[in-house]
CSV table of C-alpha atoms and ligand atoms in Angstrom, one decimal:
chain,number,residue,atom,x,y,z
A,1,UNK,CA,-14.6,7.5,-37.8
A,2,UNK,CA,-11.2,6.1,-36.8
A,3,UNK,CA,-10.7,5.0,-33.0
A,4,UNK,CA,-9.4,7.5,-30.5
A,5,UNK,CA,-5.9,6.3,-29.1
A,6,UNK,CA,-4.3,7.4,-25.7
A,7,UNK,CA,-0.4,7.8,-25.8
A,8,UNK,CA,0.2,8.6,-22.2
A,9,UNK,CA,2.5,6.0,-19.9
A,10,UNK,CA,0.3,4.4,-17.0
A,11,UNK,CA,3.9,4.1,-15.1
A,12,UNK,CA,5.3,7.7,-15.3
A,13,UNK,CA,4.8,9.4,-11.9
A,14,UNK,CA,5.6,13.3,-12.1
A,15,UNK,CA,8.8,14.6,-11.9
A,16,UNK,CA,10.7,14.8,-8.2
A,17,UNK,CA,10.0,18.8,-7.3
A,18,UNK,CA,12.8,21.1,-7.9
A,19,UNK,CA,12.6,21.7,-4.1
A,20,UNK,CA,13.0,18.4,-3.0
A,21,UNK,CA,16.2,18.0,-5.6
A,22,UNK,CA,17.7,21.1,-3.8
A,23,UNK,CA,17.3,19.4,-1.0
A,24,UNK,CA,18.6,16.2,-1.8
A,25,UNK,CA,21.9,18.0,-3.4
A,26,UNK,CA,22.4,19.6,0.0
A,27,UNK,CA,22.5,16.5,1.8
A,28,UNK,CA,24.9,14.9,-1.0
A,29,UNK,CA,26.9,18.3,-0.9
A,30,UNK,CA,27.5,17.7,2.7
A,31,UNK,CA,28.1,13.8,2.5
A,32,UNK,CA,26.4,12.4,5.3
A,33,UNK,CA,24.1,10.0,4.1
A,34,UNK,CA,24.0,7.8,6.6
A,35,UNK,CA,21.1,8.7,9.1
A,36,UNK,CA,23.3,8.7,12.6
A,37,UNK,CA,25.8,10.9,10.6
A,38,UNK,CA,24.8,14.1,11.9
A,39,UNK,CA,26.6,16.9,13.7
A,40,UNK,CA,26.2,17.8,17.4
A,41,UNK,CA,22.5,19.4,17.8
A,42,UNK,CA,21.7,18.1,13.8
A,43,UNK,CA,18.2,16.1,13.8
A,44,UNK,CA,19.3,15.0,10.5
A,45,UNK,CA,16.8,14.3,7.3
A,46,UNK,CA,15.4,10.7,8.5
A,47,UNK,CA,14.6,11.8,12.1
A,48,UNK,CA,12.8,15.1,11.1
A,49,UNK,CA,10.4,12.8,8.3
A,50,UNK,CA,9.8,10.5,11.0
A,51,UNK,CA,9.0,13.0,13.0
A,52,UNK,CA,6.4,15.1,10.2
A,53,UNK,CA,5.3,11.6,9.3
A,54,UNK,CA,4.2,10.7,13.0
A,55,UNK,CA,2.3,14.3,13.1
A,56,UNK,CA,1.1,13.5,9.8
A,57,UNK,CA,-0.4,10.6,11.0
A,58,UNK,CA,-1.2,11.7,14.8
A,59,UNK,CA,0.9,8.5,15.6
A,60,UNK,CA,3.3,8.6,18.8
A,61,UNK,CA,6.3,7.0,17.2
A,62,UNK,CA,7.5,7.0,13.8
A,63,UNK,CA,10.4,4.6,11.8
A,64,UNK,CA,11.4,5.6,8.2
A,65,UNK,CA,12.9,2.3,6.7
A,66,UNK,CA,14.4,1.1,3.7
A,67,UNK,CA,11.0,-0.1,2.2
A,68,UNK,CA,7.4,-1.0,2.7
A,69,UNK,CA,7.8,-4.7,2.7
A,70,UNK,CA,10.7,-4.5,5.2
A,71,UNK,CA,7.7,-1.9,7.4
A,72,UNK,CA,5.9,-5.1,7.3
A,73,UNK,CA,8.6,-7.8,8.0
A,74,UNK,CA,10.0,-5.5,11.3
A,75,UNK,CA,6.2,-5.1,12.2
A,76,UNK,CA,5.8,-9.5,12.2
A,77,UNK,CA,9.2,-9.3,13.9
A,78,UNK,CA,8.2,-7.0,16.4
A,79,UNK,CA,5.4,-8.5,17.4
A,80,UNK,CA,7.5,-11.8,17.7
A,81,UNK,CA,5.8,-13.8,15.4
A,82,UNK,CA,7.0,-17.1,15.3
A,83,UNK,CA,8.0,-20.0,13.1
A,84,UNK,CA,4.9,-21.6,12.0
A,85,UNK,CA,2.5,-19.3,13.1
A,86,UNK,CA,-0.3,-18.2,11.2
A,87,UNK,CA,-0.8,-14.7,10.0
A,88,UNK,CA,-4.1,-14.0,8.4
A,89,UNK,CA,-3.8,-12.1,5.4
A,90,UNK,CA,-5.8,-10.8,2.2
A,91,UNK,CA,-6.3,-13.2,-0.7
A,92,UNK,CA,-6.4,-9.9,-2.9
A,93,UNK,CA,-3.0,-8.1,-2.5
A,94,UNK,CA,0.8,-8.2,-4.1
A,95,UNK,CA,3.2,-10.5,-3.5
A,96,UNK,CA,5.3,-8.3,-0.5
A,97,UNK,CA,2.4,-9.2,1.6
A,98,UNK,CA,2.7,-13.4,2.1
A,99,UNK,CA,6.3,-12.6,1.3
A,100,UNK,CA,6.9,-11.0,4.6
A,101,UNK,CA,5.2,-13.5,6.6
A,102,UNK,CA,7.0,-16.0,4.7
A,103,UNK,CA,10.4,-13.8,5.6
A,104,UNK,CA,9.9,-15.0,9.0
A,105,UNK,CA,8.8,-18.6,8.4
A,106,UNK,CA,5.3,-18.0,9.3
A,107,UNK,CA,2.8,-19.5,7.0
A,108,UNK,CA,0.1,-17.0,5.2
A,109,UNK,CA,-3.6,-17.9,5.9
A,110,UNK,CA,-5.6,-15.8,3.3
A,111,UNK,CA,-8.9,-14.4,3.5
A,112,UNK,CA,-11.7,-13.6,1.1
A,113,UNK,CA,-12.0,-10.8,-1.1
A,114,UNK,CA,-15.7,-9.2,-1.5
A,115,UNK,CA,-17.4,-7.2,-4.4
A,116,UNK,CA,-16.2,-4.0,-2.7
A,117,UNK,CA,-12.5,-5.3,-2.9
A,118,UNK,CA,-12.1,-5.4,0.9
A,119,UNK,CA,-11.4,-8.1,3.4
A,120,UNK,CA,-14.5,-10.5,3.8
A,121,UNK,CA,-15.4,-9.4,7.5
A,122,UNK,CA,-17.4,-13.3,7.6
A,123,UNK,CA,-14.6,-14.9,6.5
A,124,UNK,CA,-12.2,-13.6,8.5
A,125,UNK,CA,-14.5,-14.7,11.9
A,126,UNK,CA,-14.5,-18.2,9.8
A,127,UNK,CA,-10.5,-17.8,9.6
A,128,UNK,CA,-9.6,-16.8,13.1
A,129,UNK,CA,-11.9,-19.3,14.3
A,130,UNK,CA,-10.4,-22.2,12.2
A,131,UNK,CA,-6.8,-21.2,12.7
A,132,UNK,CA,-6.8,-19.4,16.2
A,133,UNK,CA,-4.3,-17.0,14.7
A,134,UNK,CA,-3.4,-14.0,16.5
A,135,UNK,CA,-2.2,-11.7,14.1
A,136,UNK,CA,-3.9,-10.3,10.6
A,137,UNK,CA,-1.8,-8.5,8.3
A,138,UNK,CA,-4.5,-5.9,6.4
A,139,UNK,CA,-3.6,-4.9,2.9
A,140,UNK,CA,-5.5,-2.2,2.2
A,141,UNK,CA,-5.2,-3.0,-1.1
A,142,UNK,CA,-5.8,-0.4,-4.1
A,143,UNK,CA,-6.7,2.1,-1.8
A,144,UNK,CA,-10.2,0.0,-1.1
A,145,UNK,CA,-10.6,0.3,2.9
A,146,UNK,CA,-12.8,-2.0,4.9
A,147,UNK,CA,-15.2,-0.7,7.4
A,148,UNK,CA,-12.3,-0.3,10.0
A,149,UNK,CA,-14.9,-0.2,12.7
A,150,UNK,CA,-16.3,-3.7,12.5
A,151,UNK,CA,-12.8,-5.3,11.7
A,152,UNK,CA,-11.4,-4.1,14.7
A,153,UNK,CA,-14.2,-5.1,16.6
A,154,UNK,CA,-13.8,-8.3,15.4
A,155,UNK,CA,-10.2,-8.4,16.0
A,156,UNK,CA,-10.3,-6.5,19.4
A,157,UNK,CA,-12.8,-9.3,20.0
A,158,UNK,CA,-10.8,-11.9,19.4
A,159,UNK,CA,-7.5,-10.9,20.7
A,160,UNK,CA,-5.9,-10.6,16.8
A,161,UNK,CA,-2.9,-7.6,16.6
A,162,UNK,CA,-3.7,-5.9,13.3
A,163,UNK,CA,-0.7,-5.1,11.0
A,164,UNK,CA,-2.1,-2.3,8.5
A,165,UNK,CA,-0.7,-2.8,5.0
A,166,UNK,CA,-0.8,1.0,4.0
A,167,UNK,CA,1.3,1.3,1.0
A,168,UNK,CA,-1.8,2.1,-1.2
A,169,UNK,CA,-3.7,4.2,1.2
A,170,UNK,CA,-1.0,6.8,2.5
A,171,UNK,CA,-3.1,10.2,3.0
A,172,UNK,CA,-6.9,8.2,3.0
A,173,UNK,CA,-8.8,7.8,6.1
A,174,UNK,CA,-11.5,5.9,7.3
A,175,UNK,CA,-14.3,8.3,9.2
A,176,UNK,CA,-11.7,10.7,10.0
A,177,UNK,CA,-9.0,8.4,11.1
A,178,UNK,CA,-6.0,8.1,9.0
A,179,UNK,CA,-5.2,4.4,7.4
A,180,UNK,CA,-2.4,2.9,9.5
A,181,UNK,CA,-3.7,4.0,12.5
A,182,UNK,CA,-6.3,2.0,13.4
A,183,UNK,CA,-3.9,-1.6,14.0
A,184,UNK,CA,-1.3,-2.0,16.4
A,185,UNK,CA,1.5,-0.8,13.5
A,186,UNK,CA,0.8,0.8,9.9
A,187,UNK,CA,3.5,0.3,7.8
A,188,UNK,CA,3.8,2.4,4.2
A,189,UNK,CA,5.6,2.0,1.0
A,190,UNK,CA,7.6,5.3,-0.5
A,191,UNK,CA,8.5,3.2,-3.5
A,192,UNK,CA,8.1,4.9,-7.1
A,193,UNK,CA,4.6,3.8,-7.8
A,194,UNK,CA,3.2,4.7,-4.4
A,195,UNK,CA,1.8,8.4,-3.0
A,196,UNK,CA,5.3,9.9,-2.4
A,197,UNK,CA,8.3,8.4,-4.1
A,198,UNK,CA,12.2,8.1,-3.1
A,199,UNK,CA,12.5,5.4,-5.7
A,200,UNK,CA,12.5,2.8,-2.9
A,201,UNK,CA,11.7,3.5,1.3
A,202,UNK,CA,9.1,2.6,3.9
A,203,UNK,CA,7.8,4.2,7.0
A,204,UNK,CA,5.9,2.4,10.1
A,205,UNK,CA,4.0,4.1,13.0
A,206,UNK,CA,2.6,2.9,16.2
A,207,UNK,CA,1.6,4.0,19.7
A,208,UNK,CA,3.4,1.2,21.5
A,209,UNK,CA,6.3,2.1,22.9
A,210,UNK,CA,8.3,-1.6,23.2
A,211,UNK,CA,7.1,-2.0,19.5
A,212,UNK,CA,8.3,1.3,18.4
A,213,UNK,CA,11.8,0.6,20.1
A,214,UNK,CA,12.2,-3.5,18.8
A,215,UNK,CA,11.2,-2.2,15.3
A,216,UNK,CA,14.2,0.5,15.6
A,217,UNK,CA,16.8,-2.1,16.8
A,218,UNK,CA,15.6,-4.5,14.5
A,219,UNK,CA,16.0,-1.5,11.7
A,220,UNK,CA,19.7,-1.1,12.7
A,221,UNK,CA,20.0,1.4,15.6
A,222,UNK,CA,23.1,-0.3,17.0
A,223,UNK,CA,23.0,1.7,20.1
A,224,UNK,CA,22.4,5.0,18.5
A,225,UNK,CA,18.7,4.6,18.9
A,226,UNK,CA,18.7,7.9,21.4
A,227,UNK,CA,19.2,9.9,18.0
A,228,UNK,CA,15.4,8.6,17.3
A,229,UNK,CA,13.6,11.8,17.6
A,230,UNK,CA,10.2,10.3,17.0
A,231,UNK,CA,11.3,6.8,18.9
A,232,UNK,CA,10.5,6.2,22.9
A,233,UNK,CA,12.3,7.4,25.2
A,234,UNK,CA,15.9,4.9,26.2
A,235,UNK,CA,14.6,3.5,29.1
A,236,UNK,CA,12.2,1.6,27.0
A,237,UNK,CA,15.8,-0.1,25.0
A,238,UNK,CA,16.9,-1.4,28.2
A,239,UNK,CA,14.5,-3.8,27.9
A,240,UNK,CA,14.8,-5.3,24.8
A,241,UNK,CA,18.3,-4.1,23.1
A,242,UNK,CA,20.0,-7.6,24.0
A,243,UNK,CA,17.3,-9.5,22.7
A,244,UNK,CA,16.4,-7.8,19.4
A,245,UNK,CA,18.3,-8.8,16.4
A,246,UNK,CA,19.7,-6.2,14.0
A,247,UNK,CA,17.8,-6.8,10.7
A,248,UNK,CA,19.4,-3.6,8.5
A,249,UNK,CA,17.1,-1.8,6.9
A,250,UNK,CA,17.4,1.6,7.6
A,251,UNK,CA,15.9,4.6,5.5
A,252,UNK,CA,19.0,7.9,4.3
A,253,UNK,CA,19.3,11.1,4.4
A,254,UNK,CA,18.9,11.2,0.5
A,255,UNK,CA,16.0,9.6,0.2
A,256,UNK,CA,14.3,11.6,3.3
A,257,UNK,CA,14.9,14.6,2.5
A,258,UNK,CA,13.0,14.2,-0.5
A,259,UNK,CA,10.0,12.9,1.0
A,260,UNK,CA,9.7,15.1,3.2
A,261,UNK,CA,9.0,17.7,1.2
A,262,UNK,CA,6.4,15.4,-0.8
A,263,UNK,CA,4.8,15.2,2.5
A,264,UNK,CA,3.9,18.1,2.5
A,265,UNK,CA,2.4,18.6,-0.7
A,266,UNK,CA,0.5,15.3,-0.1
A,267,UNK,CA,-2.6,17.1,0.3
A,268,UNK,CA,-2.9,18.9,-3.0
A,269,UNK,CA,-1.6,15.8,-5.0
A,270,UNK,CA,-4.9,13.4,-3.2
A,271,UNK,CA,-6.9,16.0,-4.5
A,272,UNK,CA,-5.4,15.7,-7.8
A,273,UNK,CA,-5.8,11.9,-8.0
A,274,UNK,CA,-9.5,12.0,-6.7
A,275,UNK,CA,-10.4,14.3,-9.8
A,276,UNK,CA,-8.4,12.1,-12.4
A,277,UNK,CA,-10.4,9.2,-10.5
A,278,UNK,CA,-13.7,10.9,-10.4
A,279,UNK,CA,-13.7,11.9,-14.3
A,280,UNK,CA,-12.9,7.7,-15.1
A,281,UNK,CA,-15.9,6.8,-12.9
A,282,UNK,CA,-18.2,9.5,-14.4
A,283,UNK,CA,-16.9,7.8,-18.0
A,284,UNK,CA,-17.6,4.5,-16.9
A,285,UNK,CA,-20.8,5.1,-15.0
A,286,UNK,CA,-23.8,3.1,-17.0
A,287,UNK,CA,-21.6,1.0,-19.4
A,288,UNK,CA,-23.5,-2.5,-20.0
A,289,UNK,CA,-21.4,-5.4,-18.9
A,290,UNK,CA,-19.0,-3.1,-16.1
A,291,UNK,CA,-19.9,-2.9,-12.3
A,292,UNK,CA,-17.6,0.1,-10.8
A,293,UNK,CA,-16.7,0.0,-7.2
A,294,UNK,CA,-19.4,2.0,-5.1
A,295,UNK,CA,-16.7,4.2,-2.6
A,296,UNK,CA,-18.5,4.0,1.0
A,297,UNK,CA,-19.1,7.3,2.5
A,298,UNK,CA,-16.7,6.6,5.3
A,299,UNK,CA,-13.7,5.7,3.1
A,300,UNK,CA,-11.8,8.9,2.8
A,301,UNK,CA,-10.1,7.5,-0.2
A,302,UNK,CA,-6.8,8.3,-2.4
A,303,UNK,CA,-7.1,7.2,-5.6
A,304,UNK,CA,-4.0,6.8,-7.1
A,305,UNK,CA,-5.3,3.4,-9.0
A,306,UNK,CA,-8.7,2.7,-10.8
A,307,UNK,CA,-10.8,-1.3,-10.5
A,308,UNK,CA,-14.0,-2.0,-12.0
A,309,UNK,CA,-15.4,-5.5,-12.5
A,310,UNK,CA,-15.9,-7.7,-15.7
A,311,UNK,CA,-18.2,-10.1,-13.3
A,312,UNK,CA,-18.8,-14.1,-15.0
A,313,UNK,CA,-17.1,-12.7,-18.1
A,314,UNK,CA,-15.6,-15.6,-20.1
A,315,UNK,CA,-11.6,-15.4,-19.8
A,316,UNK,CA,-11.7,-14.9,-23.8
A,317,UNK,CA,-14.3,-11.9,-23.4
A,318,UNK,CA,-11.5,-10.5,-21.1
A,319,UNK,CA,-8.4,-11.2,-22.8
A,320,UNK,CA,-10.4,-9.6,-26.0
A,321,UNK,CA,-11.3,-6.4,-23.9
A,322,UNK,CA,-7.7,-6.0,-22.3
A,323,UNK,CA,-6.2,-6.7,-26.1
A,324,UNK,CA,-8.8,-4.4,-27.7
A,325,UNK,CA,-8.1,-1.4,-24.9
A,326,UNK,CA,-3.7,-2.1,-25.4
A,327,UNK,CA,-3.9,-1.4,-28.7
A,328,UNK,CA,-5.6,2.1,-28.4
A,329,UNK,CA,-2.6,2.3,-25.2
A,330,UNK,CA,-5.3,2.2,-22.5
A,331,UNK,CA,-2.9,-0.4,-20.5
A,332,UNK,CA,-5.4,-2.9,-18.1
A,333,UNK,CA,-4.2,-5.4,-15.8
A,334,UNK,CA,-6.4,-8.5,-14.6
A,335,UNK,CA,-6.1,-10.0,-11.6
A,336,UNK,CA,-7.7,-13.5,-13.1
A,337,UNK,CA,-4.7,-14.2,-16.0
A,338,UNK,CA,-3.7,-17.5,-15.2
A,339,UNK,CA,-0.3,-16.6,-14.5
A,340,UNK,CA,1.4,-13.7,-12.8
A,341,UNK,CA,2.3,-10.7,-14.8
A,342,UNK,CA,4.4,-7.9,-14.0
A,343,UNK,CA,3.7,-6.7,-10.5
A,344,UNK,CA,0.2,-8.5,-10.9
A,345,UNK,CA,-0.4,-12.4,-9.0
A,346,UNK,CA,-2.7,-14.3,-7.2
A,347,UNK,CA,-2.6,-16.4,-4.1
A,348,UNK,CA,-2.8,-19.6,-5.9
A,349,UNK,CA,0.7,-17.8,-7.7
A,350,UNK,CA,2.2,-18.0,-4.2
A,351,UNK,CA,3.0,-21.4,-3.8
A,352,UNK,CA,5.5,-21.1,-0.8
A,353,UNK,CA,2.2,-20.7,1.6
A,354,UNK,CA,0.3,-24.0,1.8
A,355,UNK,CA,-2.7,-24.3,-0.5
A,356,UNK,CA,-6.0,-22.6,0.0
A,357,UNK,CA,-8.9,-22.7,-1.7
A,358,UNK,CA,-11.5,-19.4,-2.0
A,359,UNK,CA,-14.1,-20.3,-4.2
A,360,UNK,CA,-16.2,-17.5,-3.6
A,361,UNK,CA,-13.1,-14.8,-3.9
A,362,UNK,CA,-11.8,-16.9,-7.2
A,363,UNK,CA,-15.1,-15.0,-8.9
A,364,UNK,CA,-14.5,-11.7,-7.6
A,365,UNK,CA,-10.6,-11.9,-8.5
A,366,UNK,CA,-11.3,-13.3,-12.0
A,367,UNK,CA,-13.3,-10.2,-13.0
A,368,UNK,CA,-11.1,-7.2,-11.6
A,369,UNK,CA,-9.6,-4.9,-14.0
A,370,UNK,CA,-6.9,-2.4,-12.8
A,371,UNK,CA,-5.0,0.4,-14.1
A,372,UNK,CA,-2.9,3.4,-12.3
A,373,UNK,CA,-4.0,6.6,-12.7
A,374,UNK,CA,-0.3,8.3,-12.8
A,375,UNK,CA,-0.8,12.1,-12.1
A,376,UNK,CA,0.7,12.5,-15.7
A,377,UNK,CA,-2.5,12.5,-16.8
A,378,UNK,CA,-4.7,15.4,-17.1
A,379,UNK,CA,-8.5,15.1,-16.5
A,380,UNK,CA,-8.6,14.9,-20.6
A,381,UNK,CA,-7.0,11.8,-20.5
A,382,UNK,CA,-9.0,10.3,-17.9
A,383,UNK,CA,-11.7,10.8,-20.0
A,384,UNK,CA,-10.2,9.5,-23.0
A,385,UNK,CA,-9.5,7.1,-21.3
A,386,UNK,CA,-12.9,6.2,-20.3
A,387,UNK,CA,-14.2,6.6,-23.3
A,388,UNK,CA,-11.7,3.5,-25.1
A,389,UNK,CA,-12.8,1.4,-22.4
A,390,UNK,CA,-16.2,1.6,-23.0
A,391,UNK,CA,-16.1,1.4,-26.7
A,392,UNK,CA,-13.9,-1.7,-26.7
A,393,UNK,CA,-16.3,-3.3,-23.8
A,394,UNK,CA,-19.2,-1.9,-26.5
A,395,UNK,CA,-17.4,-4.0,-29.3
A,396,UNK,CA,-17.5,-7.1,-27.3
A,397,UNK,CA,-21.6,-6.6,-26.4
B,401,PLP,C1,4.3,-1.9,-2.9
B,401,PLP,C2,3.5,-2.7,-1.9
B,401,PLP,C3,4.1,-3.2,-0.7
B,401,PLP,C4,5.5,-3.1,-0.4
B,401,PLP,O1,6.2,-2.0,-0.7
B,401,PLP,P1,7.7,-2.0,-1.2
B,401,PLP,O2,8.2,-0.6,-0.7
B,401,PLP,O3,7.7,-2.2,-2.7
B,401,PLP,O4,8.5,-3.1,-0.5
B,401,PLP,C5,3.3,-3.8,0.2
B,401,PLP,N1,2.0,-4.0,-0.1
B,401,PLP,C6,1.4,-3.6,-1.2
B,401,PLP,C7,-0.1,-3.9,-1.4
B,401,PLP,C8,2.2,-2.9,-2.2
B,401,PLP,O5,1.6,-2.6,-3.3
């Protein structure tokens, strides 16, 4: 019997809907792009997603920026994080992450990963206590979700402003509440690979009305920030319009108007990655030599990515498995290759932030497999899929 190959593309997302191309067309057909070009009475594209995107979330104020590591950098900024601070961070995420509190010359502190792939809750009591640092900048990475509860009593505890890193958990929710609103700021990602896609774009939401506005000055309002529909009211400028820099980053009315009609179909498309998920996990379940990711009942997840664990495998049992499952097209990416690949490094890769040492998270990180689950695929696939993986893992018994 020969060996079963899959010939799907793990990095083709679905086709832009023919709605949200109308929509986009319009705006090009009537030129203004920019997001203050609007007529007298005209909301415009960018203020009516940050204004869905805020109900969406059941946040008071709502920024749509140019992407979700600029979200992140306006969040540090708005919070005034300074020059040598430092901002506690996860040692499992991407590169955007430490990047943006590099991008404003604070230094990354980064904190353990656990089995589940969240934050280390003891480790980051260890952290805050060793570095006294007042903010944490949660990546909510892969869509895995810590038990928000008992982070944010730590961090409420200790007087530590959470950033949420969202750009992998736009749509989940943690015991009801939706991810991003939790922290002082979530910020989210509307790049291509993400849960709604305008090729590159960001959003950020908060309840704090001096946040909200710095982050819109800092975004590029000039002094047009009264056309901010989902923004706080213009008193709240007055206070800090001389003395917030104008860091351009603003989101279009191109780009908007396509996401906002993929926010609304974000509902049926989580379902849709849930099932591709839940048909990989049922393939997986009981294969010798994998430990999958047990979901907690609280994380209302969206699983747009799938991780198990290859734990205290040797690094030539892996390479073998990620070689064996290539060539039948299944696509894996580790987390423990010795150097950064693609869109894939580690926080011993990021060299810029002084160097840390995370023993107990190097053993985790070695082991994690990852691959997208692009909703390309149909629930066949996913089970094709699952069934190469656990052959080639079967092979290497
Ligand atoms: C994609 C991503 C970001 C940043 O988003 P961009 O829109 O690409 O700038 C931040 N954090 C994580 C974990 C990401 O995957």
């Amino acid at each position: 019997m020969s060996d079963e190959i899959f010939t799907g593309t793990f990095t083709q997302q679905e086709p832009i809907p023919e709605e949200a191309i109308e929509a986009a067309v319009a705006v090009m057909r009537s030129g203004r792009l920019h997001r203050y070009n609007t007529l007298p009475n005209e909301k415009g594209e960018v203020a009516l997603l940050e204004e869905e995107f805020a109900a969406y979330t059941g946040a008071k104020y709502c920024l749509a920026v140019a992407s979700g590591g600029y979200a992140l950098g306006a969040a540090l900024r708005a919070l005034e994080v300074q020059p040598g601070e430092p901002v506690l961070t996860n040692a499992f995420t991407l590169a955007p992450v430490p990047g943006a509190i590099a991008a404003v010359g604070a230094n990354p502190v980064f904190v353990g990963v656990t089995e589940g792939l969240v934050i280390d809750l003891d480790d980051l009591q260890v952290k805050i206590a060793e570095t006294g640092s007042k903010v944490l900048m949660l990546s909510h990475m892969r869509g895995h979700i810590v038990d928000m509860d008992a982070l944010m009593y730590i961090c409420n505890g200790a007087g530590v402003a959470v950033i949420e890193d969202c750009a992998h958990t736009m749509g989940a929710s943690w015991d009801g509440v939706p991810s991003g609103r939790h922290g002082v700021i979530g910020c989210y990602s509307t790049q291509t690979y993400k849960h709604i896609n305008s090729g590159e774009g960001g959003l950020l939401v908060t309840d704090d009305e001096e946040l909200a506005a710095r982050a819109i000055m800092l975004s590029g309002s000039y002094m047009l920030y009264g056309k901010h529909s989902a923004g706080p009211a213009p008193e709240v400028f007055e206070k800090i319009k001389y003395v917030t820099p104008n860091v351009s980053g603003r989101m279009d009315h191109l780009r908007a108007s396509i996401l906002r009609v993929q926010l609304r179909n974000l509902p049926e498309q989580v379902e849709k990655w849930n099932a591709r998920y839940r048909v990989v996990e049922e393939g997986l379940r009981g294969t010798p030599g994998l430990t999958l990711i047990e979901r907690p009942q609280a994380e209302q997840y969206v699983a747009s990515s799938f991780q198990f664990l290859v734990m205290d495998w040797s690094d030539e049992r892996i390479e073998a498995l990620v070689a064996g499952c290539l060539s039948r097209g299944v696509e894996l990416k580790w987390f423990g290759a010795p150097e950064p690949v693609a869109f894939t490094s580690r926080y011993e890769s990021w060299r810029y932030a002084e160097p840390q040492s995370l023993p107990e998270s190097d053993r985790i990180l070695r082991a994690i497999m990852d691959m997208r689950l692009p909703l390309t695929f149909t629930l066949q696939d996913c089970a094709l899929i699952a069934r190469i993986i656990s052959e080639e893992v079967g092979k290497l018994a």
